[in-house]
mmCIF file of C-alpha atoms and ligand atoms in Angstrom:
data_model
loop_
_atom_site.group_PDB
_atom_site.id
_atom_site.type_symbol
_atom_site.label_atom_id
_atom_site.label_comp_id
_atom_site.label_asym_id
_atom_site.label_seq_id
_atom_site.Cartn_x
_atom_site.Cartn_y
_atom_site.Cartn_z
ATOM 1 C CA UNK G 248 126.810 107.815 107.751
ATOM 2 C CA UNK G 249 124.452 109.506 105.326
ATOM 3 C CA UNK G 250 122.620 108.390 102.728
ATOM 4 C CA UNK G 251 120.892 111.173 100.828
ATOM 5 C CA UNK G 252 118.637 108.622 98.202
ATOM 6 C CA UNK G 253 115.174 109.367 98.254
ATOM 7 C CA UNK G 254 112.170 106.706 99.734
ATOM 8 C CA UNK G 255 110.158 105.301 97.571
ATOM 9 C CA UNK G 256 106.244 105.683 98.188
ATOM 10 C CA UNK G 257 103.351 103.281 96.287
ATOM 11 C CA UNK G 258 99.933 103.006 96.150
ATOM 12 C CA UNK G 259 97.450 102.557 93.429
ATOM 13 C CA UNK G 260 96.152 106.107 93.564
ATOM 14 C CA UNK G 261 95.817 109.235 96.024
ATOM 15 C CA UNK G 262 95.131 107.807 98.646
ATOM 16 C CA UNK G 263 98.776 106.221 99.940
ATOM 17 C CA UNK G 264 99.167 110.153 100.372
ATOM 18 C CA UNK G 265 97.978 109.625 104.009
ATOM 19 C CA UNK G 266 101.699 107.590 104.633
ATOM 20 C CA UNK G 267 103.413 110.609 103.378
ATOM 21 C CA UNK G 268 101.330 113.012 105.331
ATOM 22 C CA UNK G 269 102.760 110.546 108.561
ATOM 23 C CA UNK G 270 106.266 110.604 106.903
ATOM 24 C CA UNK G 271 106.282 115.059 106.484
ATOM 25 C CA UNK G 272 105.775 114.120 110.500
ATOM 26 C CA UNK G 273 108.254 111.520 111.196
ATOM 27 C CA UNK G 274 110.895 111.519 108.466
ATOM 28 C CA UNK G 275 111.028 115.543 107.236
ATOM 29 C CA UNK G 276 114.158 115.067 107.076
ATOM 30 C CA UNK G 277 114.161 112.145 103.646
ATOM 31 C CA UNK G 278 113.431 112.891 100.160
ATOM 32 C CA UNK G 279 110.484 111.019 99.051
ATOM 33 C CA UNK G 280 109.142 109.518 95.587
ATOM 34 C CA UNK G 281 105.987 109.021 95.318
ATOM 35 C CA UNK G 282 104.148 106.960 92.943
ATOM 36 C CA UNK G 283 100.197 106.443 92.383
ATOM 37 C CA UNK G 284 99.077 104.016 89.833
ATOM 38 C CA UNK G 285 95.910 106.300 89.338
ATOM 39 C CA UNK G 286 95.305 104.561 85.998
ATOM 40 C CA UNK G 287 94.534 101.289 87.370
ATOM 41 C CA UNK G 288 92.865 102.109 90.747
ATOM 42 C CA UNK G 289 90.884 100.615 92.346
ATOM 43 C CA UNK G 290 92.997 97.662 93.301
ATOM 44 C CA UNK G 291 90.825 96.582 96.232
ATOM 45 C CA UNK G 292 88.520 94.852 93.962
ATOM 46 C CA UNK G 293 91.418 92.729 91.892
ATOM 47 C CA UNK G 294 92.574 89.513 92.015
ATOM 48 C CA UNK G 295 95.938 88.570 93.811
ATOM 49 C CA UNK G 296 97.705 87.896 90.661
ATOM 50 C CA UNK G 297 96.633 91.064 89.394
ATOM 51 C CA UNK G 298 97.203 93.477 92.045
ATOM 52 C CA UNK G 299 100.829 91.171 92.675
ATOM 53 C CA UNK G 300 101.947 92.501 89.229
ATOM 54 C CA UNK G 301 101.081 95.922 89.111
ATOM 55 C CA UNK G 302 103.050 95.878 91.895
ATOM 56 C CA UNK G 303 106.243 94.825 90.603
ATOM 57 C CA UNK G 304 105.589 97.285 87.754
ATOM 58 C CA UNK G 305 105.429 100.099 90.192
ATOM 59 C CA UNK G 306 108.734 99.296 92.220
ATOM 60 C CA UNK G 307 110.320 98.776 89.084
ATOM 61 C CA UNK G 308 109.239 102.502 88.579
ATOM 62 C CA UNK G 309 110.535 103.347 91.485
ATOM 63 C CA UNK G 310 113.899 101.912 91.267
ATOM 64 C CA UNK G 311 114.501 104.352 88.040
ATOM 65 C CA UNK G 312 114.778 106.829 90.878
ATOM 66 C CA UNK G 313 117.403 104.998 92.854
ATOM 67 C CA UNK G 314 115.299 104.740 96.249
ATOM 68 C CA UNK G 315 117.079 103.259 99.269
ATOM 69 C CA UNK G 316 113.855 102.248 100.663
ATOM 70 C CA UNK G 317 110.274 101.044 99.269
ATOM 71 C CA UNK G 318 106.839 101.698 101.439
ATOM 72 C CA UNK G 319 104.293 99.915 99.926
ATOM 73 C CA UNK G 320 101.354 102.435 100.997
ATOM 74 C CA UNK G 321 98.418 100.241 99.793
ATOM 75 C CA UNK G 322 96.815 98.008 102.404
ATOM 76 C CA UNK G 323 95.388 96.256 99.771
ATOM 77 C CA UNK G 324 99.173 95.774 97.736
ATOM 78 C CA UNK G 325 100.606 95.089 101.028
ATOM 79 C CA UNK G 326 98.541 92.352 101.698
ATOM 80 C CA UNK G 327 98.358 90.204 98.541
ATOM 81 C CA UNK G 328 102.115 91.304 97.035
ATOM 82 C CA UNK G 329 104.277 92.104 99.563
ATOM 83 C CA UNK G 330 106.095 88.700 99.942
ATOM 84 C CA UNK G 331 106.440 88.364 96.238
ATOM 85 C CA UNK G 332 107.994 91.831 96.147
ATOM 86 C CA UNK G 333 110.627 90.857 98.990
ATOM 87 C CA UNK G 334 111.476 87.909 96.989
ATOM 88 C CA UNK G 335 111.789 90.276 93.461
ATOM 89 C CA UNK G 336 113.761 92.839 94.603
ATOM 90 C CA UNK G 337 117.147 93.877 96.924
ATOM 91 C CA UNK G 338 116.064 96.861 98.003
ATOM 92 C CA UNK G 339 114.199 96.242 102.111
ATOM 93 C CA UNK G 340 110.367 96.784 100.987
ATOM 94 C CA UNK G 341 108.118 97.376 103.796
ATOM 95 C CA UNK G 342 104.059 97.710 104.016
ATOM 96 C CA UNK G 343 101.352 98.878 106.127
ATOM 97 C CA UNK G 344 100.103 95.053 107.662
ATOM 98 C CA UNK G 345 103.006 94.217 109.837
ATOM 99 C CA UNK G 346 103.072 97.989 111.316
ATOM 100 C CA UNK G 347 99.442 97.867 111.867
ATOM 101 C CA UNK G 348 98.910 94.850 113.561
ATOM 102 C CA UNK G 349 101.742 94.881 116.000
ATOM 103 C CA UNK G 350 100.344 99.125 117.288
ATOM 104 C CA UNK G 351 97.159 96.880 117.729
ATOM 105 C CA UNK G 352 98.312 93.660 119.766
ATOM 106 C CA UNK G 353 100.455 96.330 121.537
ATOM 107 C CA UNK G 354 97.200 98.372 122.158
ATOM 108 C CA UNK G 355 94.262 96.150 123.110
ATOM 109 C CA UNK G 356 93.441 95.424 126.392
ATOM 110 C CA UNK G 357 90.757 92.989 125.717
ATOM 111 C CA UNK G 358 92.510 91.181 123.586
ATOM 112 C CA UNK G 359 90.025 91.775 121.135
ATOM 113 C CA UNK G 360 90.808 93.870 117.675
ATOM 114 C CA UNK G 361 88.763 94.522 114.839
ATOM 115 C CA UNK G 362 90.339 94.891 111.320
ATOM 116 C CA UNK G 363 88.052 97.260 108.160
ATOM 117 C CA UNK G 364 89.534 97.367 104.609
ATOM 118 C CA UNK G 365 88.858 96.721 101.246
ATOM 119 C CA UNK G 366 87.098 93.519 99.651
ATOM 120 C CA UNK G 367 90.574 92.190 98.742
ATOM 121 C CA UNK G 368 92.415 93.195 101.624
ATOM 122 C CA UNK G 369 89.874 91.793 104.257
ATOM 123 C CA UNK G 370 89.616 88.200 101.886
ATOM 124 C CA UNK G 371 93.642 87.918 102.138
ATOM 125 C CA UNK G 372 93.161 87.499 105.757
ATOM 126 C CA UNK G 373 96.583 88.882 106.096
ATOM 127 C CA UNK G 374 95.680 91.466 109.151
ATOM 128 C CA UNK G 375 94.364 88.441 111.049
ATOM 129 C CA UNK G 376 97.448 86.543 110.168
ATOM 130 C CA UNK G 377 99.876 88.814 111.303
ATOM 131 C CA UNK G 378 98.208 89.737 114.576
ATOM 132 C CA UNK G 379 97.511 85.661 115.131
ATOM 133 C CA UNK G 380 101.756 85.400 114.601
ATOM 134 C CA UNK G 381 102.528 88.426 117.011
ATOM 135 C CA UNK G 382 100.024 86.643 119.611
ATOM 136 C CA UNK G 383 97.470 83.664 119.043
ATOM 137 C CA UNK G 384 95.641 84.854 122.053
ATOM 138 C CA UNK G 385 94.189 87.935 120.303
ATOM 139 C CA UNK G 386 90.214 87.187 118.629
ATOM 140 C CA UNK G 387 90.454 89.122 115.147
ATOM 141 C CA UNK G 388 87.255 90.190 113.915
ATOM 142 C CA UNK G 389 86.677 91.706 110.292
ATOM 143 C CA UNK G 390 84.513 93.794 107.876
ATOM 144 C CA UNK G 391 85.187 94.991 104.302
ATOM 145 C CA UNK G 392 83.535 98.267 103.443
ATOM 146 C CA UNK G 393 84.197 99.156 99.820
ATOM 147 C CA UNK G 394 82.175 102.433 100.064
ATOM 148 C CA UNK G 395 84.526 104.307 101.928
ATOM 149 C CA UNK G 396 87.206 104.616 99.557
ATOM 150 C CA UNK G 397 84.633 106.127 97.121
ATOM 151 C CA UNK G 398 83.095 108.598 99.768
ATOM 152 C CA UNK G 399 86.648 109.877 100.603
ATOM 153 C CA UNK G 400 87.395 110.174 97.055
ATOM 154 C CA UNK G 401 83.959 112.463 96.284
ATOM 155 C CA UNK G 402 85.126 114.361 99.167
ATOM 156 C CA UNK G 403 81.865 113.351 101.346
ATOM 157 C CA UNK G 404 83.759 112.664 104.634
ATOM 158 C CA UNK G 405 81.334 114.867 106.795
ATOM 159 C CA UNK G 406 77.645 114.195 105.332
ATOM 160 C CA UNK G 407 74.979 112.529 106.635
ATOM 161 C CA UNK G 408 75.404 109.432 104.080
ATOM 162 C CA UNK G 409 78.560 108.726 105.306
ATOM 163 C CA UNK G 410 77.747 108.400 108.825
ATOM 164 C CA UNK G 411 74.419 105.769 107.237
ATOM 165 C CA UNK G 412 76.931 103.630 105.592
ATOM 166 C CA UNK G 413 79.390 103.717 108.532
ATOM 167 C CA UNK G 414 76.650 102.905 110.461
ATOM 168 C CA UNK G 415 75.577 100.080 108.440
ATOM 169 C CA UNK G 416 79.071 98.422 107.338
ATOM 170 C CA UNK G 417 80.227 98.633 111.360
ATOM 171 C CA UNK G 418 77.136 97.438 113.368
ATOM 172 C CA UNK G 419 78.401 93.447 113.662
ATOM 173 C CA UNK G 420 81.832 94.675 114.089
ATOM 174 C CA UNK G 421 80.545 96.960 117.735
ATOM 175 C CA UNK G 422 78.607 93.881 118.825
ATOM 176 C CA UNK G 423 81.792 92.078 118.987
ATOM 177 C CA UNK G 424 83.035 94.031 121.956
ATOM 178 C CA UNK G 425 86.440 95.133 120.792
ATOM 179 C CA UNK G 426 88.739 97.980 122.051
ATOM 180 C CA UNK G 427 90.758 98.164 119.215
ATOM 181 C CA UNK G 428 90.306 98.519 115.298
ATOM 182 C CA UNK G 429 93.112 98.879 112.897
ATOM 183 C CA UNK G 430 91.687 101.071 109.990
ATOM 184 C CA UNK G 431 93.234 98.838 107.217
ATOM 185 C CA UNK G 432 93.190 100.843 103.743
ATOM 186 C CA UNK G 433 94.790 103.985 103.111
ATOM 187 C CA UNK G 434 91.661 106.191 102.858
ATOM 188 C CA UNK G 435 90.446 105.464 106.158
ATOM 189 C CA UNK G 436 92.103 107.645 108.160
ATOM 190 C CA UNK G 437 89.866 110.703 106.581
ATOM 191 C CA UNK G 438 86.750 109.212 107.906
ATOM 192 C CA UNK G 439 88.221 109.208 111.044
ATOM 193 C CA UNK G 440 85.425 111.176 112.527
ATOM 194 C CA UNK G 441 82.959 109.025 111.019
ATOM 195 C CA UNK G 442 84.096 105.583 112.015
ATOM 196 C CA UNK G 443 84.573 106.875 116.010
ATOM 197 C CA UNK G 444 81.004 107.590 115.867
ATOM 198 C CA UNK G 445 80.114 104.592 114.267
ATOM 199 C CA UNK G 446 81.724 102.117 116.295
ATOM 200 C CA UNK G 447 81.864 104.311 119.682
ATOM 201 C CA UNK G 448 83.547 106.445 121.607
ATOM 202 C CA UNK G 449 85.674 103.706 123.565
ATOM 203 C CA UNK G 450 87.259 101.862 120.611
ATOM 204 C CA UNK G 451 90.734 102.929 119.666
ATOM 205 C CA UNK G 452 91.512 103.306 116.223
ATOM 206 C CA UNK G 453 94.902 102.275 114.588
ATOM 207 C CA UNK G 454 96.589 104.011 111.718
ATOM 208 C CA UNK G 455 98.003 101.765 109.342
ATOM 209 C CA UNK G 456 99.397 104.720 107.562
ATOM 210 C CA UNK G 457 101.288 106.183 111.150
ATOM 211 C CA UNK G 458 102.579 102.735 111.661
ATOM 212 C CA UNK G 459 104.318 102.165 108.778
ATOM 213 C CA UNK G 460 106.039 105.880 109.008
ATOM 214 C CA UNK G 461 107.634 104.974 112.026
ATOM 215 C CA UNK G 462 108.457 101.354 111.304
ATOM 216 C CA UNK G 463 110.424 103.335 107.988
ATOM 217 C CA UNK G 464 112.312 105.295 110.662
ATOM 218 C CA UNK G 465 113.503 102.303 112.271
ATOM 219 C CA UNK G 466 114.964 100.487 109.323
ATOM 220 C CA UNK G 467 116.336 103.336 108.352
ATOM 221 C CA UNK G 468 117.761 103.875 111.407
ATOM 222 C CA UNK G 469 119.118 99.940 111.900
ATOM 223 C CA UNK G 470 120.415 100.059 107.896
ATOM 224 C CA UNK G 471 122.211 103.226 108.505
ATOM 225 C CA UNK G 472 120.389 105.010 105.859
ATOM 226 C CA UNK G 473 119.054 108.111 107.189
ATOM 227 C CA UNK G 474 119.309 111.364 105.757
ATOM 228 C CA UNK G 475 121.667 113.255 107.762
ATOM 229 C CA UNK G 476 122.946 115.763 105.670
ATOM 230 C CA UNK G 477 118.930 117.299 105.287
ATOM 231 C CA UNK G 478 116.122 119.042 107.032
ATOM 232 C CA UNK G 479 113.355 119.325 104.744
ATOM 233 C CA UNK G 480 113.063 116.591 102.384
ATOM 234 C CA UNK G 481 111.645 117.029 99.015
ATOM 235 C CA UNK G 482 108.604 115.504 97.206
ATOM 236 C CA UNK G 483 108.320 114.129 94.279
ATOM 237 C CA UNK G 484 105.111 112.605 92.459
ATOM 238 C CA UNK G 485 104.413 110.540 89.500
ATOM 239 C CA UNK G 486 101.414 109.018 88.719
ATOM 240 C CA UNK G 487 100.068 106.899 85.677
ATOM 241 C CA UNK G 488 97.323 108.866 84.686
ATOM 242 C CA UNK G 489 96.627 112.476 84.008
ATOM 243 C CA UNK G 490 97.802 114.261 87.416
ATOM 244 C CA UNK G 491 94.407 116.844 87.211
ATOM 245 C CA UNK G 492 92.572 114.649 89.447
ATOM 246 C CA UNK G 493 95.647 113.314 91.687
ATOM 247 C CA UNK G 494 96.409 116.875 93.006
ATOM 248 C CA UNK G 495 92.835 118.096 93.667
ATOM 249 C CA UNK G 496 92.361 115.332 96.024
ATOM 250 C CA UNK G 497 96.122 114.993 97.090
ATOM 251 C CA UNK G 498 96.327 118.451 98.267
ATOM 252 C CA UNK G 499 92.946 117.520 100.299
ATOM 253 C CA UNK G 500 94.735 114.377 101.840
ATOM 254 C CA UNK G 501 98.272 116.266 102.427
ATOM 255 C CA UNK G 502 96.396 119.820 103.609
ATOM 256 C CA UNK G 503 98.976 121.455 101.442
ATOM 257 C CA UNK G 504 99.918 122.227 98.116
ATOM 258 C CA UNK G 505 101.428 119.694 95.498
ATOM 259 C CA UNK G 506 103.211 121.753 93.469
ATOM 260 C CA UNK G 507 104.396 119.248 90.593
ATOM 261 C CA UNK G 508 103.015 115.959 89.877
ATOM 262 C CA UNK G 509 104.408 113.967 86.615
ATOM 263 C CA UNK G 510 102.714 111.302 84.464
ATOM 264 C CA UNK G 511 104.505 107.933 84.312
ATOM 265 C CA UNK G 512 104.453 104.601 83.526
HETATM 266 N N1 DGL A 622 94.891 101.968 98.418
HETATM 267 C C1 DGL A 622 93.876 100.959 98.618
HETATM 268 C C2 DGL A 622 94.131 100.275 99.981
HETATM 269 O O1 DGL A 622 94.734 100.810 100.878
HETATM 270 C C3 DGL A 622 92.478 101.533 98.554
HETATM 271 C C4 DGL A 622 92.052 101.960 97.176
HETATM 272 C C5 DGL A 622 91.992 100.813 96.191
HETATM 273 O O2 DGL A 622 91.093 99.955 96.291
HETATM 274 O O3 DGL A 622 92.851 100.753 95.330
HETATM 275 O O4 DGL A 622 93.713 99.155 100.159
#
């Protein structure tokens, strides 16, 4: 069986690029839509209610394309909407939490995981409560650190300031002795560098964005709907403001070209 649909990608902006960088790796294979809601970014600073409803909006969007699959690429989405989504919509919807959290428990041999994200995504608590219902035994520890998403998006991912605000936002977090830390928001993953040196050589750091990639692989593979008939998939982008913007930093995020990117919404 083959089903040649495409996979439907969301996040509020450019930065849910860093799932579709994973899926080029895991899936090349699958077609891919890709939707950033660049007009209403950030959503890390919204309310639940708010961030639950641009959400529907933007699967909605996604359904005019007929995907056979959702990813909900926003840590931030995926913690405060996901649920409602599953509840709105047939299509299997999947986000970057559940992923995350069980490379983590899997991971730590302390038993002792740190979780960074934005404002909203560290209030939900929903990192925490996923790794608590994989295993109680695990000790979650958390920090927001709204700066980063910023620094990524000016491109400052290697400068001194960086490396003071890492060092800042991540001090309680390495006096808690963990081994493991789950870098919960889609931007994250750039600063890689930056966050290893802030919270030490010895902590392992979890991709969110990796996770969810190859958790899409499995459904895929248990629903029957991979691509079969494929071997490079094609990528299509829509976002809802003017797309200037969205490519300079999405070709920084994908380390390749993005050849056409449409306004929608
Ligand atoms: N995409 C968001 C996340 O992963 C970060 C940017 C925002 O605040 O909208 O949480």
């Amino acid at each position: 069986m083959s089903d040649p649909r495409p996979i439907g990608v969301f996040d509020s902006g450019v930065g849910g690029l860093t799932v579709v960088n994973q899926m080029q790796d895991i899936l090349p294979q699958e077609d891919i839509v890709y939707f950033g809601d660049t007009a209403r970014v950030p959503y890390g600073t919204k309310s639940k209610e708010t961030i639950t409803r641009f959400s529907v909006e933007n699967v909605e969007f996604l359904m005019t394309h007929d995907v056979k699959l959702v990813i909900v690429a926003c840590n931030t989405a995926s913690s405060l909407g996901l649920e409602f989504l599953k509840r709105c919509f047939k299509v299997p919807i999947i986000g970057v939490i559940e992923p995350g959290a069980k490379c983590a428990v899997s991971r730590t041999r302390n038993r002792r995981i740190g979780v960074i994200g934005t404002s909203a995504t560290i209030a939900s608590g929903a990192y925490e409560k996923a790794i608590k219902k994989i295993n109680p035994g695990n000790s979650v520890f958390t920090g927001s650190c709204p700066l980063f998403v910023p620094l990524v998006e000016e491109g400052w991912i290697d400068n001194p300031v960086a490396y003071t605000i890492a060092g800042i936002y991540l001090k309680n977090l390495k006096a808690k002795n963990i081994d493991t830390l789950i870098m919960g928001c889609t931007h994250y993953p750039i600063l890689r560098r930056v966050i290893k040196d802030a919270i030490g050589p010895k902590v392992l750091l979890i991709d969110s964005a990796r996770e969810v990639a190859k958790e899409a692989r499995l459904v895929l593979d248990s629903c029957g709907l991979f691509n079969r008939m494929s071997t490079k998939g094609e990528h299509r982008f829509f976002v809802s403001d003017e797309p200037g913007r969205f490519i300079k930093m999405g070709e920084k995020f994908l380390k390749k070209k993005i050849k056409c990117v449409k306004r929608a919404l």
